[in-house]
Coordinates of C-alpha atoms in Angstrom, one line a residue:
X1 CA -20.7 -47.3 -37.7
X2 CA -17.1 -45.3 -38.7
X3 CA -15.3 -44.0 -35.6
X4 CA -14.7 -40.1 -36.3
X5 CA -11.1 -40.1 -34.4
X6 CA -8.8 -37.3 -34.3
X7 CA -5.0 -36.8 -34.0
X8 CA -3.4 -34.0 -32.2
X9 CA -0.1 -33.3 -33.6
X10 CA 2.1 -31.7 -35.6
X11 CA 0.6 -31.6 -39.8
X12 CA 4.0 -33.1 -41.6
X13 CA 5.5 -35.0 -38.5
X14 CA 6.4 -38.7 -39.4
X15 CA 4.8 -40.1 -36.3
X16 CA 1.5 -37.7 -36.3
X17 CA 1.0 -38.7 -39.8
X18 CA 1.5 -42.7 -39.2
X19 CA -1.0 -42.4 -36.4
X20 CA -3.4 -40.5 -39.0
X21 CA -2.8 -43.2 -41.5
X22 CA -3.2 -46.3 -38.6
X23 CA -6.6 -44.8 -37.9
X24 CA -7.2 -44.2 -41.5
X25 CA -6.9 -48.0 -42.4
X26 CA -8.8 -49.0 -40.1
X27 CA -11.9 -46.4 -39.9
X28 CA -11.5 -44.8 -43.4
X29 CA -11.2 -41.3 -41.5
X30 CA -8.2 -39.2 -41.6
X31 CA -8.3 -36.1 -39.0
X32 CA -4.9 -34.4 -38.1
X33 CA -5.2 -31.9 -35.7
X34 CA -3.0 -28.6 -34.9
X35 CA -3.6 -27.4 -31.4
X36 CA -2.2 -23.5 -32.6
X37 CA -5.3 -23.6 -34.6
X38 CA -8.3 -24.3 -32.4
X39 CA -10.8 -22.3 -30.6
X40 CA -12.8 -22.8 -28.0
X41 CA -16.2 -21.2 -27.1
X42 CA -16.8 -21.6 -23.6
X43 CA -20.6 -20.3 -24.3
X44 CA -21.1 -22.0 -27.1
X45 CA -19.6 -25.4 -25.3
X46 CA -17.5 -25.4 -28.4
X47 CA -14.3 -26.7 -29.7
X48 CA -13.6 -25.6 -33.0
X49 CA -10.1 -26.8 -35.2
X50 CA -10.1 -26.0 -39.1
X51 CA -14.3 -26.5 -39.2
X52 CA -14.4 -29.9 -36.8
X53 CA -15.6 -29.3 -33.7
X54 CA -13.9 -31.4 -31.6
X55 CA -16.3 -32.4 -29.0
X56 CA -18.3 -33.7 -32.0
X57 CA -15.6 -36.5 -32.6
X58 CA -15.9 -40.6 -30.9
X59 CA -12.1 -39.8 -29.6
X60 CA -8.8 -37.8 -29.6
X61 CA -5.2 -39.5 -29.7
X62 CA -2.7 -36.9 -28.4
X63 CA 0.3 -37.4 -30.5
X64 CA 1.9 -33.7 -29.5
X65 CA 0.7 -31.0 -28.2
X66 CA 2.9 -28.3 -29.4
X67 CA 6.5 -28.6 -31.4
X68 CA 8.1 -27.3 -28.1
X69 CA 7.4 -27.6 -24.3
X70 CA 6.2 -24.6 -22.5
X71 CA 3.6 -23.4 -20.6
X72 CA 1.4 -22.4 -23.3
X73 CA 1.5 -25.9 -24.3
X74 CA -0.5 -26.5 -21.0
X75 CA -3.0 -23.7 -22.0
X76 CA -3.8 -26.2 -25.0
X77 CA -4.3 -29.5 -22.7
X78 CA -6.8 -27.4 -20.7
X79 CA -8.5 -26.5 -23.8
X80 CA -9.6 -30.3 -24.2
X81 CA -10.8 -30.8 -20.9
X82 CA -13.9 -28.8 -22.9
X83 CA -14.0 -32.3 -25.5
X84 CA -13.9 -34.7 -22.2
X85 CA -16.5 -32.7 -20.3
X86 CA -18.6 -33.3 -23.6
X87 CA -17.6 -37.6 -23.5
X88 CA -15.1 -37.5 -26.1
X89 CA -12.2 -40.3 -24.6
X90 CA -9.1 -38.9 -25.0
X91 CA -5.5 -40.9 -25.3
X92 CA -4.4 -40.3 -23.0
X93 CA -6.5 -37.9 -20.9
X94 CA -5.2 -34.0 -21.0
X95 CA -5.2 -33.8 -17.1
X96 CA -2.7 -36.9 -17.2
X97 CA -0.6 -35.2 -19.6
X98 CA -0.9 -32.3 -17.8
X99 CA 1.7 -33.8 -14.6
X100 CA 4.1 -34.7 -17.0
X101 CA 4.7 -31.5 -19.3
X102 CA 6.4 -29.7 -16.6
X103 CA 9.8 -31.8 -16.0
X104 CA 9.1 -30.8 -12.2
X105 CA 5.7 -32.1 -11.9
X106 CA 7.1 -35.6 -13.4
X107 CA 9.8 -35.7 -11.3
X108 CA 7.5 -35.1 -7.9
X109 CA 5.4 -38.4 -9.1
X110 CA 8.3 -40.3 -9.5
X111 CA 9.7 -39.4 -6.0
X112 CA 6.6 -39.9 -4.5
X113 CA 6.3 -43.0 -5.6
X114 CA 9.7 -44.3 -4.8
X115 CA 11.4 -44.5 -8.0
X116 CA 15.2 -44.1 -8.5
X117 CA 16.1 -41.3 -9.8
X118 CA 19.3 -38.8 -9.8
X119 CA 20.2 -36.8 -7.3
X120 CA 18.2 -33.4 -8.0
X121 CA 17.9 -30.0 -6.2
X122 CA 15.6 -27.3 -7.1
X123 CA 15.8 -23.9 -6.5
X124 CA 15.9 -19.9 -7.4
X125 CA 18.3 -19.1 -5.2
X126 CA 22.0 -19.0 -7.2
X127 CA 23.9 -19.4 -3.7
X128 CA 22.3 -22.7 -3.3
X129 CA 23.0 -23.8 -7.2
X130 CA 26.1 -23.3 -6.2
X131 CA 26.5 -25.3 -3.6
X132 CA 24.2 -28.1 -5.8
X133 CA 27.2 -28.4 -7.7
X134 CA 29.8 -28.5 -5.5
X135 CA 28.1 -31.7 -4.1
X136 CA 27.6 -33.2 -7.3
X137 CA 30.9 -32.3 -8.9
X138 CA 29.3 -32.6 -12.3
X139 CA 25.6 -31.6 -12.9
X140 CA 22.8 -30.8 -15.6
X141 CA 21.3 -28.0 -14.9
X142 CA 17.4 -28.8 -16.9
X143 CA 14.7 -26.5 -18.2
X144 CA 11.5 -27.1 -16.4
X145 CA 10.2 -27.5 -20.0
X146 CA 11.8 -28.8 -22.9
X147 CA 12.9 -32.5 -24.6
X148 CA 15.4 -33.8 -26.2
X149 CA 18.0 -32.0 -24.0
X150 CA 17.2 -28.7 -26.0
X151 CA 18.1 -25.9 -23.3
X152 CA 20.1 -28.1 -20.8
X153 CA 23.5 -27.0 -19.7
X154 CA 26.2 -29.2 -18.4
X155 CA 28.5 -27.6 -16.2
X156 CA 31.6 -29.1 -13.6
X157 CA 32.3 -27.6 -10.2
X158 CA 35.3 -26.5 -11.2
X159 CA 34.1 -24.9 -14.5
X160 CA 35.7 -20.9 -14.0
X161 CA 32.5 -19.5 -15.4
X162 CA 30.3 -21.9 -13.3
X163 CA 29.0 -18.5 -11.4
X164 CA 28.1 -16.5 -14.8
X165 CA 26.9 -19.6 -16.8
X166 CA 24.7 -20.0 -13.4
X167 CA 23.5 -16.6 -13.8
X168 CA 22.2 -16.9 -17.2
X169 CA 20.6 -20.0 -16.7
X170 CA 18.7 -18.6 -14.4
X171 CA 18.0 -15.5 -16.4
X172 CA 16.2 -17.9 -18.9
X173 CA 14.8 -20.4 -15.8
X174 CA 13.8 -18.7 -13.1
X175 CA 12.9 -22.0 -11.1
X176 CA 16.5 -24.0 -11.6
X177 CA 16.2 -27.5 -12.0
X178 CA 19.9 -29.5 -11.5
X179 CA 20.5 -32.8 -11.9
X180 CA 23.7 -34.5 -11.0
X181 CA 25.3 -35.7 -14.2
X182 CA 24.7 -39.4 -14.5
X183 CA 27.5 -42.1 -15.6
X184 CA 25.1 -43.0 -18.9
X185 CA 28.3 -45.4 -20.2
X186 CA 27.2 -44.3 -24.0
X187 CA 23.4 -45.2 -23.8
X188 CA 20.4 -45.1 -22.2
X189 CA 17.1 -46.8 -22.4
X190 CA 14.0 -46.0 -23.9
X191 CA 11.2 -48.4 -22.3
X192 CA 7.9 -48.7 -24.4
X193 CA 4.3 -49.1 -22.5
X194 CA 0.9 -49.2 -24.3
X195 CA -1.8 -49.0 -21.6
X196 CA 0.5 -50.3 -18.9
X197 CA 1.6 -53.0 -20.7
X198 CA 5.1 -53.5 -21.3
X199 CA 6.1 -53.7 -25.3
X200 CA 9.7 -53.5 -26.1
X201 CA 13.4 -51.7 -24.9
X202 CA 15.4 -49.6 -27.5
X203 CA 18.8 -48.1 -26.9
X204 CA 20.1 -44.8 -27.7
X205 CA 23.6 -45.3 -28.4
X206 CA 25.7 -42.1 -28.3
X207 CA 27.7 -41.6 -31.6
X208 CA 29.0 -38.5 -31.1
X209 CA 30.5 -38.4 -27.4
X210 CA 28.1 -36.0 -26.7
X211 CA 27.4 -36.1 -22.4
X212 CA 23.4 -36.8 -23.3
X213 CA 22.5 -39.9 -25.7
X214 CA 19.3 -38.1 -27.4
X215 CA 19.1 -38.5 -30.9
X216 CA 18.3 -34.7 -31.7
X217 CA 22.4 -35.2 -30.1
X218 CA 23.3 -37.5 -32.6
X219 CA 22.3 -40.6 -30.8
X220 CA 21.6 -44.1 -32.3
X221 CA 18.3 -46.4 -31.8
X222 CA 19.3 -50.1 -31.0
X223 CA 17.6 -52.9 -29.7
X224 CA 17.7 -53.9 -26.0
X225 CA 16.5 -57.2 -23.9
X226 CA 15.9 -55.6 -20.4
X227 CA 15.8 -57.9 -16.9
X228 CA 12.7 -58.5 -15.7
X229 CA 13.6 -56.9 -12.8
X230 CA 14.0 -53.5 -14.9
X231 CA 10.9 -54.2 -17.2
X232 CA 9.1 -53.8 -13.3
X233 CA 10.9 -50.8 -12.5
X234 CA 9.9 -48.8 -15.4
X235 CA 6.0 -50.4 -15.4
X236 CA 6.1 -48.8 -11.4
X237 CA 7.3 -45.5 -13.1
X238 CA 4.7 -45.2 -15.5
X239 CA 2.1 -46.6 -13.6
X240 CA 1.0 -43.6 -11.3
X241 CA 0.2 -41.6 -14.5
X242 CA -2.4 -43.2 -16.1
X243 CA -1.4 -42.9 -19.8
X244 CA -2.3 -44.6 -23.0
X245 CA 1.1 -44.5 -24.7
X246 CA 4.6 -44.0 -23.1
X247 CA 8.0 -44.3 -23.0
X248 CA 10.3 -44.7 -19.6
X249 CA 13.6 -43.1 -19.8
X250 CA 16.2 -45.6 -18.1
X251 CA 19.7 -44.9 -17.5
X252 CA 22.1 -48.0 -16.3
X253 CA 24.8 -46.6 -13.9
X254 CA 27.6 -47.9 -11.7
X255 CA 25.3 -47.7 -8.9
X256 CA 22.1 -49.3 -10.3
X257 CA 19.4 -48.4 -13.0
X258 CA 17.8 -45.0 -12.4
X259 CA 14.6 -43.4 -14.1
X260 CA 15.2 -39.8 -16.1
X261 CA 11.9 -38.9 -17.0
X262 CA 8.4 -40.6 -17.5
X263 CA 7.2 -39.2 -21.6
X264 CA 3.8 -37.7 -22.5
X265 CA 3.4 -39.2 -26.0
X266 CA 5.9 -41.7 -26.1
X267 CA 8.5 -42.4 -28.9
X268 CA 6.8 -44.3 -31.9
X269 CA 10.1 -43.6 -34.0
X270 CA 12.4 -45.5 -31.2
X271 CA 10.1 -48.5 -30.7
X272 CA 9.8 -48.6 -34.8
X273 CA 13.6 -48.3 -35.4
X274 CA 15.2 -50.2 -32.1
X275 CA 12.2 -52.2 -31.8
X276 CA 10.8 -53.2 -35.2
X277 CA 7.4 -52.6 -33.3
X278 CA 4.7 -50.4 -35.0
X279 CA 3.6 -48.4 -32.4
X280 CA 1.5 -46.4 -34.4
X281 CA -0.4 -49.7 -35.6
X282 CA -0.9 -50.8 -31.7
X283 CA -1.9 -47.5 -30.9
X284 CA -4.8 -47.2 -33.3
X285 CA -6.4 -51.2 -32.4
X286 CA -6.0 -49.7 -28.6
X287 CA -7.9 -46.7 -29.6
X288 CA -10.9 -48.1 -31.6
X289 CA -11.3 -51.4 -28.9
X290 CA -11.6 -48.6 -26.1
X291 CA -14.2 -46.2 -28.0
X292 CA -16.3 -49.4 -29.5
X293 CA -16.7 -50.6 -26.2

């Protein structure tokens, strides 16, 4: 029997459409899914995108829930908990998602759990911003959400303007997140998981001199052989969340490795070009072993 399985993405998007086409290959049905399109009918137990009622289908990949972090992105997540409630599996499960959307949330996990991470102070208070970045002498001050460093602001403590760049960031974020800036030495890590298992390390190799290694910054994928020793850290910071598809961010500093951010969907372009690893490929054989089963 053909396995009716649905993407949630973005229509156009190179790695939406390569999961599409993985699951297409393999079942001979294509669904993508746009999020800003569906409708759900809490009397009718309904989940309707485009005609296809969701809760209908054998399984949901979520690829991306929205082109842009925000709050209404988590207003989508709880949408599908209507498809799980009727038995659709879901990759990875919304309410897993759910902790790592808000940059906060993730970082809370990762303390809890004991993984090194950047110094980091949150507050609303601009007095004690302040004073965050005194300590620090450099620091990142991070929307709660957003990726690919889109809205982050780098200031040093003895920046003139530090007090009215402060201001405005906090005009725009309410709930200030600041990071001290971290000695990156022109790359970070990008450390690929499928289930909890580790796959493969890319790079992103800063090209530009840019403070953040991102490539939406101009940054480079290349290949990486990690330590074991690291390949452990980042399976103990992906661990707590449950989730079918990830990528660790790792940064290597003077003062040992430390873990940025833990990813909802994972980057199938990094592990494709720094890897040479089809993520999209994996993620599909995953997906129909789990709903066959």
């Amino acid at each position: 029997m053909t396995k009716r399985i649905g993407v949630i993405g973005t229509p156009g998007k190179w790695s939406t459409e390569a999961l599409a086409d993985a699951l297409q290959a393999r079942t001979g049905h294509r669904l993508v899914i746009d999020m800003a399109r569906a409708v759900l009918d809490l009397d009718a137990g309904t989940l309707l995108c485009d005609g296809v009622d969701l809760c209908a289908l054998d399984g949901l990949v979520l690829k991306k829930i929205a082109e842009d972090y925000s709050p209404d992105a988590l207003d989508r997540l709880e949408m599908l908990r209507m498809a799980e409630a009727a038995e659709v599996r879901i990759f990875s499960p919304a309410e897993n998602v759910l902790r790592l959307m808000d940059r906060l949330a993730c970082t809370m996990t990762l303390r809890v759990a004991d993984i090194p991470m950047p110094p980091t102070t949150i507050s609303e208070d601009e007095t004690a911003a302040r004073a965050a970045l005194a300590r620090y002498g450099a620091a990142v001050f991070k929307p709660l959400f957003s990726t690919k460093a889109r809205g982050m602001l780098l200031l040093e403590d003895g920046d003139p303007d530090a007090d009215a760049q402060i201001a405005a960031f906090r005009a725009e974020n309410p709930v200030m997140y600041i990071q001290k800036k971290a000695d990156l030495s022109g790359h970070d890590l990008g450390m690929v998981f499928l289930d909890g298992r580790y796959l493969c390390t890319y790079a992103r190799v800063s090209q530009t001199g840019s403070w953040n290694t991102t490539i939406h910054s101009g940054g480079k994928y290349a290949p990486y052989d990690p330590s074991p020793e690291l390949i452990e850290l980042g399976r103990r910071a992906q661990a707590p969340f449950g989730l079918t598809f990830t990528t660790v961010d790792i940064a290597l500093t003077p003062e040992g490795p430390i873990v940025f951010e833990v990813s909802a969907f994972g980057g199938y372009s990094g592990a494709q070009k720094g890897c040479g690893i089809d993520a999209a490929a994996l993620v599909a054989e995953h997906v129909l072993a789990e709903v066959s089963t």
